[in-house]
């Protein structure tokens, strides 16, 4: 068994090395190029006072490297056309010298958008320069070496570990094959971009993972906070029902003249159980209560829909309502959830599409309450319908946006969808079971 394991380790190493080399030379792909309109780093934002900082950072960076590439290309071409080489018998001409200079330096301008292609081009150009009959005695040019090192750095930052390993192996092999005398110094120079690039990649990866972890934490916290809010609001609804059970159980013996003693004991036990349940619910609510206390106002329902729509119109929205079915006799929990979803949807419209036209639809059949809030793109407030009306403050929301609305719908066994519309607006639709017990 030990022999099998020892035989497998070299095979695994050879596989990793082979895959890395193949990926570096042929099949590998770098991470997508950063956008040209990315913001300036914090340490360079002072450039806004010079005017250049008002341009996109990515665009300025690419222009800088393009101009530098042109300058290095011109310098390399001039070096290749010095009299000591231009007077040689095998001098191919100024055009060929310029082509050589362009091939070894052009990857410098390409590396930001296509780092792996830039390294491959640089590697091939230096190989062609090495095997060509001219110029004699020149293994490297300063511009070509600088471009190659920058390409190695960018590949290390933007490519996977396997590709970086393949690039490193091929680069080290190239410098030793190209010129063994200068290979030790060239190898040391290669270690610098590899080490710095790896450190930058690790730092960037750690930042991305930290940001993703923070986003997941915020989402989870929003869900928990919204569930606490829902529990506090539903407490009033359930407490009302439990109180009614206790009152009816206490009053039942007085409505009927003659009740069996066993029935009286059962009613007394029902009342006691209902009161105990109310006590336990208050304890649970105390655990969920926020530091500033739970809301004490009566919980709203769809009987306050007109008030909600009036507030939305006062905030600058042009709202049209479509009502169908009996929405006044909903169970308290369903009515509260429907009101909060509509309230939060209208609040989101005010935040993200002020002045838009909004269609609010509420319909009910025997088992389902359907809700819909569909808004158009942000509108202007100076048209004939909006004359003399200024946009108001956003409506007070009922929770944490889409997260809160989904939690409320799911608490009743319903569903909520939110998606953009082809016209440039947004649509929030939900269906809530009238009798939640049938869906659980």
Coordinates of C-alpha atoms in Angstrom, one line a residue:
X1 CA 0.0 0.0 0.0
X2 CA 2.8 2.4 0.9
X3 CA 4.5 1.6 -2.4
X4 CA 1.3 2.5 -4.3
X5 CA 1.0 5.8 -2.5
X6 CA 4.6 6.7 -3.3
X7 CA 4.1 5.9 -6.9
X8 CA 1.0 8.0 -7.1
X9 CA 2.7 11.2 -5.8
X10 CA 5.1 11.7 -8.7
X11 CA 2.3 11.0 -11.2
X12 CA 0.2 13.7 -9.5
X13 CA 3.1 16.2 -9.6
X14 CA 3.7 15.4 -13.3
X15 CA 0.0 15.9 -14.0
X16 CA -0.1 19.3 -12.3
X17 CA 3.1 20.5 -14.0
X18 CA 1.9 19.3 -17.4
X19 CA -1.6 20.8 -17.0
X20 CA 0.0 24.1 -15.9
X21 CA 2.3 24.3 -18.9
X22 CA -0.4 23.4 -21.4
X23 CA -2.7 26.0 -19.9
X24 CA 0.0 28.6 -19.9
X25 CA 1.0 28.0 -23.5
X26 CA -2.4 27.1 -25.1
X27 CA -5.6 26.6 -23.2
X28 CA -5.5 28.9 -20.2
X29 CA -7.7 31.9 -19.8
X30 CA -7.2 34.9 -17.5
X31 CA -9.8 36.5 -15.3
X32 CA -12.0 39.1 -17.1
X33 CA -10.4 42.5 -17.6
X34 CA -11.3 45.1 -15.1
X35 CA -13.8 47.7 -16.4
X36 CA -12.4 50.9 -18.0
X37 CA -14.7 53.0 -15.9
X38 CA -13.4 51.7 -12.5
X39 CA -12.9 54.3 -9.8
X40 CA -9.5 55.7 -8.9
X41 CA -7.7 54.2 -5.9
X42 CA -8.0 56.3 -2.7
X43 CA -4.3 57.3 -2.8
X44 CA -4.7 58.8 -6.3
X45 CA -7.9 60.7 -5.9
X46 CA -6.0 64.0 -5.5
X47 CA -5.5 63.9 -9.3
X48 CA -9.1 65.3 -9.6
X49 CA -7.6 68.6 -8.8
X50 CA -5.3 68.3 -11.9
X51 CA -8.2 67.4 -14.1
X52 CA -7.0 63.9 -15.1
X53 CA -8.7 62.4 -12.1
X54 CA -12.1 63.2 -13.7
X55 CA -11.5 60.6 -16.4
X56 CA -12.1 56.9 -15.7
X57 CA -9.1 55.2 -14.0
X58 CA -9.1 52.2 -16.3
X59 CA -9.0 54.4 -19.4
X60 CA -6.2 56.6 -18.1
X61 CA -4.2 53.5 -17.1
X62 CA -4.5 51.9 -20.6
X63 CA -3.6 55.2 -22.2
X64 CA -0.5 55.5 -20.0
X65 CA 0.8 52.1 -20.9
X66 CA 0.0 52.7 -24.6
X67 CA 2.1 55.9 -24.6
X68 CA 4.9 54.2 -22.6
X69 CA 4.9 51.3 -25.1
X70 CA 5.2 53.7 -28.0
X71 CA 8.2 55.4 -26.3
X72 CA 9.9 52.1 -25.4
X73 CA 9.3 50.9 -28.9
X74 CA 11.0 54.0 -30.4
X75 CA 13.9 53.6 -28.0
X76 CA 14.3 49.9 -28.7
X77 CA 14.2 50.6 -32.5
X78 CA 16.8 53.3 -32.1
X79 CA 19.0 50.9 -30.2
X80 CA 18.7 48.2 -32.8
X81 CA 19.6 50.7 -35.5
X82 CA 22.8 52.0 -33.9
X83 CA 25.7 52.3 -36.4
X84 CA 27.5 49.3 -34.9
X85 CA 24.6 47.1 -36.0
X86 CA 23.3 49.1 -39.0
X87 CA 26.7 48.8 -40.8
X88 CA 26.8 45.1 -40.4
X89 CA 26.7 43.0 -43.6
X90 CA 23.5 41.1 -42.4
X91 CA 21.6 44.2 -41.4
X92 CA 18.0 43.5 -42.6
X93 CA 17.0 47.2 -42.8
X94 CA 15.2 49.8 -40.6
X95 CA 11.8 48.3 -41.2
X96 CA 12.8 44.9 -39.8
X97 CA 14.5 46.6 -36.8
X98 CA 11.3 48.5 -36.1
X99 CA 9.3 45.3 -36.4
X100 CA 11.6 43.5 -33.9
X101 CA 11.2 46.4 -31.5
X102 CA 7.5 46.4 -31.9
X103 CA 7.2 42.6 -31.3
X104 CA 9.1 42.6 -28.0
X105 CA 7.5 45.7 -26.5
X106 CA 3.9 45.6 -27.8
X107 CA 2.8 43.1 -25.1
X108 CA 3.2 46.0 -22.6
X109 CA 0.1 47.7 -24.0
X110 CA -1.8 44.5 -24.3
X111 CA -1.3 43.0 -20.9
X112 CA -4.1 44.9 -19.0
X113 CA -6.9 43.6 -21.3
X114 CA -5.3 40.3 -22.3
X115 CA -2.5 39.3 -19.9
X116 CA -2.0 35.7 -20.9
X117 CA -2.0 36.6 -24.6
X118 CA 0.5 39.4 -23.9
X119 CA 2.9 37.0 -22.1
X120 CA 2.6 34.5 -24.9
X121 CA 3.4 37.2 -27.5
X122 CA 6.4 38.4 -25.4
X123 CA 7.7 34.9 -24.9
X124 CA 7.5 34.2 -28.7
X125 CA 9.0 37.5 -29.6
X126 CA 12.0 37.0 -27.4
X127 CA 12.4 33.5 -28.7
X128 CA 12.4 34.8 -32.3
X129 CA 15.0 37.5 -31.4
X130 CA 17.2 34.8 -29.8
X131 CA 17.2 32.4 -32.8
X132 CA 17.4 35.1 -35.5
X133 CA 20.8 35.7 -37.2
X134 CA 20.5 39.4 -36.4
X135 CA 21.4 41.2 -34.3
X136 CA 24.5 39.3 -33.2
X137 CA 25.4 39.4 -29.5
X138 CA 22.0 40.7 -28.2
X139 CA 19.9 38.2 -26.3
X140 CA 17.7 40.8 -24.6
X141 CA 16.7 44.4 -25.1
X142 CA 15.9 46.6 -22.1
X143 CA 12.4 47.4 -23.4
X144 CA 11.7 43.7 -24.2
X145 CA 12.9 42.5 -20.8
X146 CA 10.8 45.2 -19.0
X147 CA 7.7 44.2 -21.0
X148 CA 8.2 40.5 -20.3
X149 CA 8.6 41.1 -16.5
X150 CA 5.4 43.2 -16.5
X151 CA 3.5 40.5 -18.4
X152 CA 4.6 37.9 -15.8
X153 CA 3.4 40.1 -13.0
X154 CA 0.0 40.7 -14.6
X155 CA -0.4 36.9 -15.3
X156 CA 0.4 36.1 -11.7
X157 CA -2.2 38.6 -10.5
X158 CA -5.0 37.7 -12.9
X159 CA -4.6 34.0 -13.6
X160 CA -5.1 30.8 -11.6
X161 CA -2.3 29.1 -9.7
X162 CA -1.9 26.3 -12.3
X163 CA -1.5 28.9 -15.1
X164 CA 1.0 30.9 -13.1
X165 CA 3.0 27.8 -12.3
X166 CA 3.2 27.0 -16.0
X167 CA 4.2 30.6 -16.9
X168 CA 6.9 30.5 -14.3
X169 CA 8.3 27.2 -15.5
X170 CA 8.3 28.2 -19.1
X171 CA 9.9 31.6 -18.3
X172 CA 12.7 30.1 -16.2
X173 CA 13.3 27.4 -18.9
X174 CA 13.4 30.1 -21.5
X175 CA 16.0 32.3 -19.8
X176 CA 18.3 29.3 -19.2
X177 CA 18.0 28.1 -22.8
X178 CA 18.3 31.6 -24.2
X179 CA 21.6 32.6 -22.4
X180 CA 23.0 30.4 -19.7
X181 CA 25.6 33.1 -18.8
X182 CA 22.9 35.6 -17.8
X183 CA 20.3 33.1 -16.6
X184 CA 21.1 33.4 -12.9
X185 CA 20.5 37.1 -12.9
X186 CA 17.5 36.8 -15.1
X187 CA 16.0 34.1 -12.8
X188 CA 16.4 36.5 -9.8
X189 CA 14.6 39.2 -11.8
X190 CA 11.8 36.8 -12.7
X191 CA 11.3 36.0 -9.0
X192 CA 10.4 39.6 -8.3
X193 CA 7.2 39.9 -10.4
X194 CA 6.2 36.4 -9.4
X195 CA 6.5 37.2 -5.7
X196 CA 4.9 40.6 -5.8
X197 CA 2.1 39.4 -8.1
X198 CA 1.3 36.5 -5.9
X199 CA 1.1 38.7 -2.8
X200 CA -1.2 41.1 -4.7
X201 CA -3.5 38.3 -5.8
X202 CA -3.7 36.8 -2.3
X203 CA -4.6 40.2 -1.0
X204 CA -7.3 40.8 -3.7
X205 CA -8.7 37.3 -3.2
X206 CA -8.9 37.9 0.6
X207 CA -10.7 41.2 0.1
X208 CA -13.3 39.6 -2.3
X209 CA -13.9 36.8 0.1
X210 CA -14.3 39.2 3.0
X211 CA -16.7 41.4 1.1
X212 CA -18.7 38.3 0.1
X213 CA -18.8 37.1 3.7
X214 CA -19.9 40.5 4.8
X215 CA -22.7 40.6 2.2
X216 CA -23.9 37.1 3.3
X217 CA -23.8 38.3 6.9
X218 CA -25.9 41.4 6.2
X219 CA -28.4 39.3 4.2
X220 CA -28.7 36.9 7.1
X221 CA -29.0 39.7 9.6
X222 CA -31.7 41.3 7.5
X223 CA -33.7 38.1 7.3
X224 CA -33.5 37.6 11.1
X225 CA -34.4 41.2 11.8
X226 CA -37.4 40.9 9.5
X227 CA -38.6 37.7 11.1
X228 CA -38.4 39.3 14.5
X229 CA -40.5 42.2 13.1
X230 CA -43.0 39.8 11.7
X231 CA -43.2 37.9 14.9
X232 CA -43.9 41.1 16.9
X233 CA -46.6 42.1 14.5
X234 CA -48.3 38.7 14.4
X235 CA -48.3 38.6 18.2
X236 CA -51.1 41.1 18.3
X237 CA -53.1 39.0 15.8
X238 CA -52.7 35.7 17.6
X239 CA -53.1 37.3 21.0
X240 CA -56.5 38.7 19.9
X241 CA -57.7 35.2 18.9
X242 CA -56.4 33.6 22.1
X243 CA -58.2 36.3 24.2
X244 CA -61.4 35.6 22.3
X245 CA -61.0 31.9 23.1
X246 CA -60.6 32.6 26.8
X247 CA -63.5 35.0 26.9
X248 CA -65.8 32.7 25.1
X249 CA -64.8 29.7 27.3
X250 CA -65.5 31.8 30.4
X251 CA -68.9 33.2 29.1
X252 CA -70.2 29.9 27.7
X253 CA -71.6 28.5 31.0
X254 CA -73.7 31.7 31.5
X255 CA -75.3 31.4 28.1
X256 CA -76.7 27.9 28.7
X257 CA -78.7 27.3 31.9
X258 CA -77.8 23.6 32.4
X259 CA -74.4 22.3 31.4
X260 CA -72.9 19.0 32.6
X261 CA -70.2 19.5 35.2
X262 CA -67.7 17.8 33.0
X263 CA -68.4 20.3 30.2
X264 CA -67.9 23.2 32.7
X265 CA -64.6 21.7 33.7
X266 CA -63.5 21.4 30.1
X267 CA -64.4 25.1 29.4
X268 CA -62.5 26.2 32.5
X269 CA -59.5 24.2 31.3
X270 CA -59.8 25.7 27.8
X271 CA -59.8 29.2 29.4
X272 CA -56.8 28.4 31.6
X273 CA -54.9 27.0 28.6
X274 CA -55.6 30.0 26.5
X275 CA -54.4 32.4 29.3
X276 CA -51.3 30.3 29.8
X277 CA -50.6 30.5 26.0
X278 CA -51.0 34.3 26.1
X279 CA -48.5 34.4 29.0
X280 CA -46.0 32.3 27.0
X281 CA -46.5 34.5 23.9
X282 CA -45.7 37.6 25.9
X283 CA -42.5 35.9 27.1
X284 CA -41.5 35.1 23.6
X285 CA -42.2 38.6 22.5
X286 CA -40.0 39.9 25.2
X287 CA -37.1 37.9 23.7
X288 CA -37.8 39.2 20.3
X289 CA -38.4 42.8 21.4
X290 CA -35.8 45.3 20.3
X291 CA -34.1 47.6 22.7
X292 CA -36.3 50.5 21.9
X293 CA -39.5 48.4 22.4
X294 CA -41.9 46.9 20.0
X295 CA -44.5 48.9 18.2
X296 CA -47.7 49.5 20.2
X297 CA -49.9 50.9 17.4
X298 CA -52.7 48.7 16.0
X299 CA -51.5 46.6 13.2
X300 CA -52.7 47.7 9.8
X301 CA -54.7 45.8 7.2
X302 CA -56.1 46.3 3.8
X303 CA -58.8 48.4 5.3
X304 CA -56.2 51.2 5.3
X305 CA -55.3 50.7 1.6
X306 CA -56.9 54.0 0.6
X307 CA -54.7 55.8 3.2
X308 CA -51.6 54.0 1.8
X309 CA -52.4 55.0 -1.8
X310 CA -53.1 58.6 -0.7
X311 CA -49.7 58.8 1.0
X312 CA -48.0 57.4 -2.2
X313 CA -49.7 60.0 -4.3
X314 CA -48.6 62.7 -1.9
X315 CA -45.0 61.4 -2.2
X316 CA -45.0 62.1 -5.9
X317 CA -46.3 58.9 -7.5
X318 CA -49.1 58.6 -10.0
X319 CA -50.9 55.5 -8.7
X320 CA -53.9 53.7 -10.2
X321 CA -55.6 51.0 -8.3
X322 CA -57.4 47.9 -9.4
X323 CA -59.4 46.0 -6.7
X324 CA -61.4 42.8 -7.2
X325 CA -63.1 40.6 -4.7
X326 CA -63.8 41.0 -1.0
X327 CA -60.6 42.3 0.5
X328 CA -62.2 43.6 3.7
X329 CA -62.9 40.2 5.4
X330 CA -59.3 38.8 5.3
X331 CA -57.9 37.1 8.3
X332 CA -55.8 39.6 10.3
X333 CA -52.5 37.9 9.6
X334 CA -53.1 37.8 5.8
X335 CA -54.4 41.4 5.8
X336 CA -51.3 42.6 7.8
X337 CA -48.9 40.8 5.4
X338 CA -50.6 42.1 2.3
X339 CA -50.5 45.7 3.7
X340 CA -46.8 45.5 4.5
X341 CA -45.9 44.1 1.1
X342 CA -47.8 46.8 -0.7
X343 CA -46.3 49.4 1.6
X344 CA -42.7 48.3 1.1
X345 CA -43.2 47.9 -2.7
X346 CA -44.5 51.5 -3.0
X347 CA -41.7 52.7 -0.8
X348 CA -39.1 51.1 -3.1
X349 CA -40.8 52.7 -6.1
X350 CA -40.4 56.1 -4.5
X351 CA -36.8 55.5 -3.8
X352 CA -35.7 54.1 -7.2
X353 CA -38.3 55.5 -9.6
X354 CA -39.7 58.8 -8.3
X355 CA -42.4 60.4 -10.3
X356 CA -43.3 57.2 -12.2
X357 CA -46.7 55.7 -12.9
X358 CA -47.7 52.8 -10.7
X359 CA -50.4 50.2 -11.1
X360 CA -51.5 48.6 -7.8
X361 CA -53.7 45.5 -8.1
X362 CA -55.3 43.6 -5.2
X363 CA -57.7 40.8 -6.0
X364 CA -59.1 37.8 -4.0
X365 CA -60.8 34.6 -4.9
X366 CA -61.9 32.0 -2.4
X367 CA -58.4 30.8 -1.5
X368 CA -55.8 33.3 -2.7
X369 CA -55.1 37.0 -2.4
X370 CA -53.2 38.4 -5.4
X371 CA -51.0 41.5 -5.0
X372 CA -49.3 43.4 -7.8
X373 CA -47.2 46.7 -7.8
X374 CA -45.9 47.5 -11.3
X375 CA -44.1 50.8 -12.0
X376 CA -42.8 52.4 -15.1
X377 CA -39.4 54.1 -15.5
X378 CA -38.6 57.2 -13.4
X379 CA -40.8 60.0 -14.6
X380 CA -40.6 63.8 -14.6
X381 CA -42.7 65.9 -12.2
X382 CA -43.3 68.8 -14.5
X383 CA -45.9 67.3 -16.8
X384 CA -49.6 68.2 -16.9
X385 CA -50.5 65.6 -14.3
X386 CA -47.7 66.7 -11.9
X387 CA -48.0 70.4 -12.2
X388 CA -47.4 72.2 -8.9
X389 CA -46.4 69.0 -7.1
X390 CA -43.0 68.4 -5.7
X391 CA -41.7 65.0 -4.8
X392 CA -42.2 64.0 -1.2
X393 CA -40.1 61.9 1.1
X394 CA -40.1 58.1 0.5
X395 CA -42.9 56.2 2.2
X396 CA -42.0 54.5 5.4
X397 CA -41.2 50.9 4.5
X398 CA -42.4 47.8 6.3
X399 CA -39.1 46.0 6.5
X400 CA -35.9 45.2 4.6
X401 CA -37.0 45.6 1.0
X402 CA -37.3 42.5 -1.2
X403 CA -35.8 40.3 1.6
X404 CA -38.6 41.4 4.0
X405 CA -41.4 41.0 1.5
X406 CA -40.2 37.5 0.6
X407 CA -40.0 36.6 4.3
X408 CA -43.6 37.9 4.9
X409 CA -45.0 36.0 2.0
X410 CA -43.1 32.8 2.9
X411 CA -44.4 33.0 6.5
X412 CA -48.0 32.5 5.2
X413 CA -46.9 29.8 2.7
X414 CA -47.2 32.3 -0.2
X415 CA -44.8 33.3 -3.0
X416 CA -43.4 36.7 -4.1
X417 CA -41.6 37.5 -7.3
X418 CA -39.7 40.7 -8.2
X419 CA -38.3 41.4 -11.7
X420 CA -37.6 44.2 -14.1
X421 CA -40.2 44.9 -16.9
X422 CA -39.4 45.3 -20.6
X423 CA -40.5 49.0 -20.4
X424 CA -37.7 49.8 -17.9
X425 CA -39.7 49.6 -14.7
X426 CA -40.1 47.0 -12.0
X427 CA -42.9 44.5 -11.0
X428 CA -43.5 43.0 -7.6
X429 CA -46.2 40.3 -7.5
X430 CA -47.3 38.1 -4.6
X431 CA -49.9 35.5 -3.8
X432 CA -51.0 34.8 -0.3
X433 CA -53.2 31.9 0.8
X434 CA -56.3 33.2 2.6
X435 CA -56.2 30.2 5.0
X436 CA -52.5 29.6 5.7
X437 CA -53.2 26.4 7.5
X438 CA -54.1 24.7 4.2
X439 CA -50.7 25.5 2.8
X440 CA -48.5 24.5 5.7

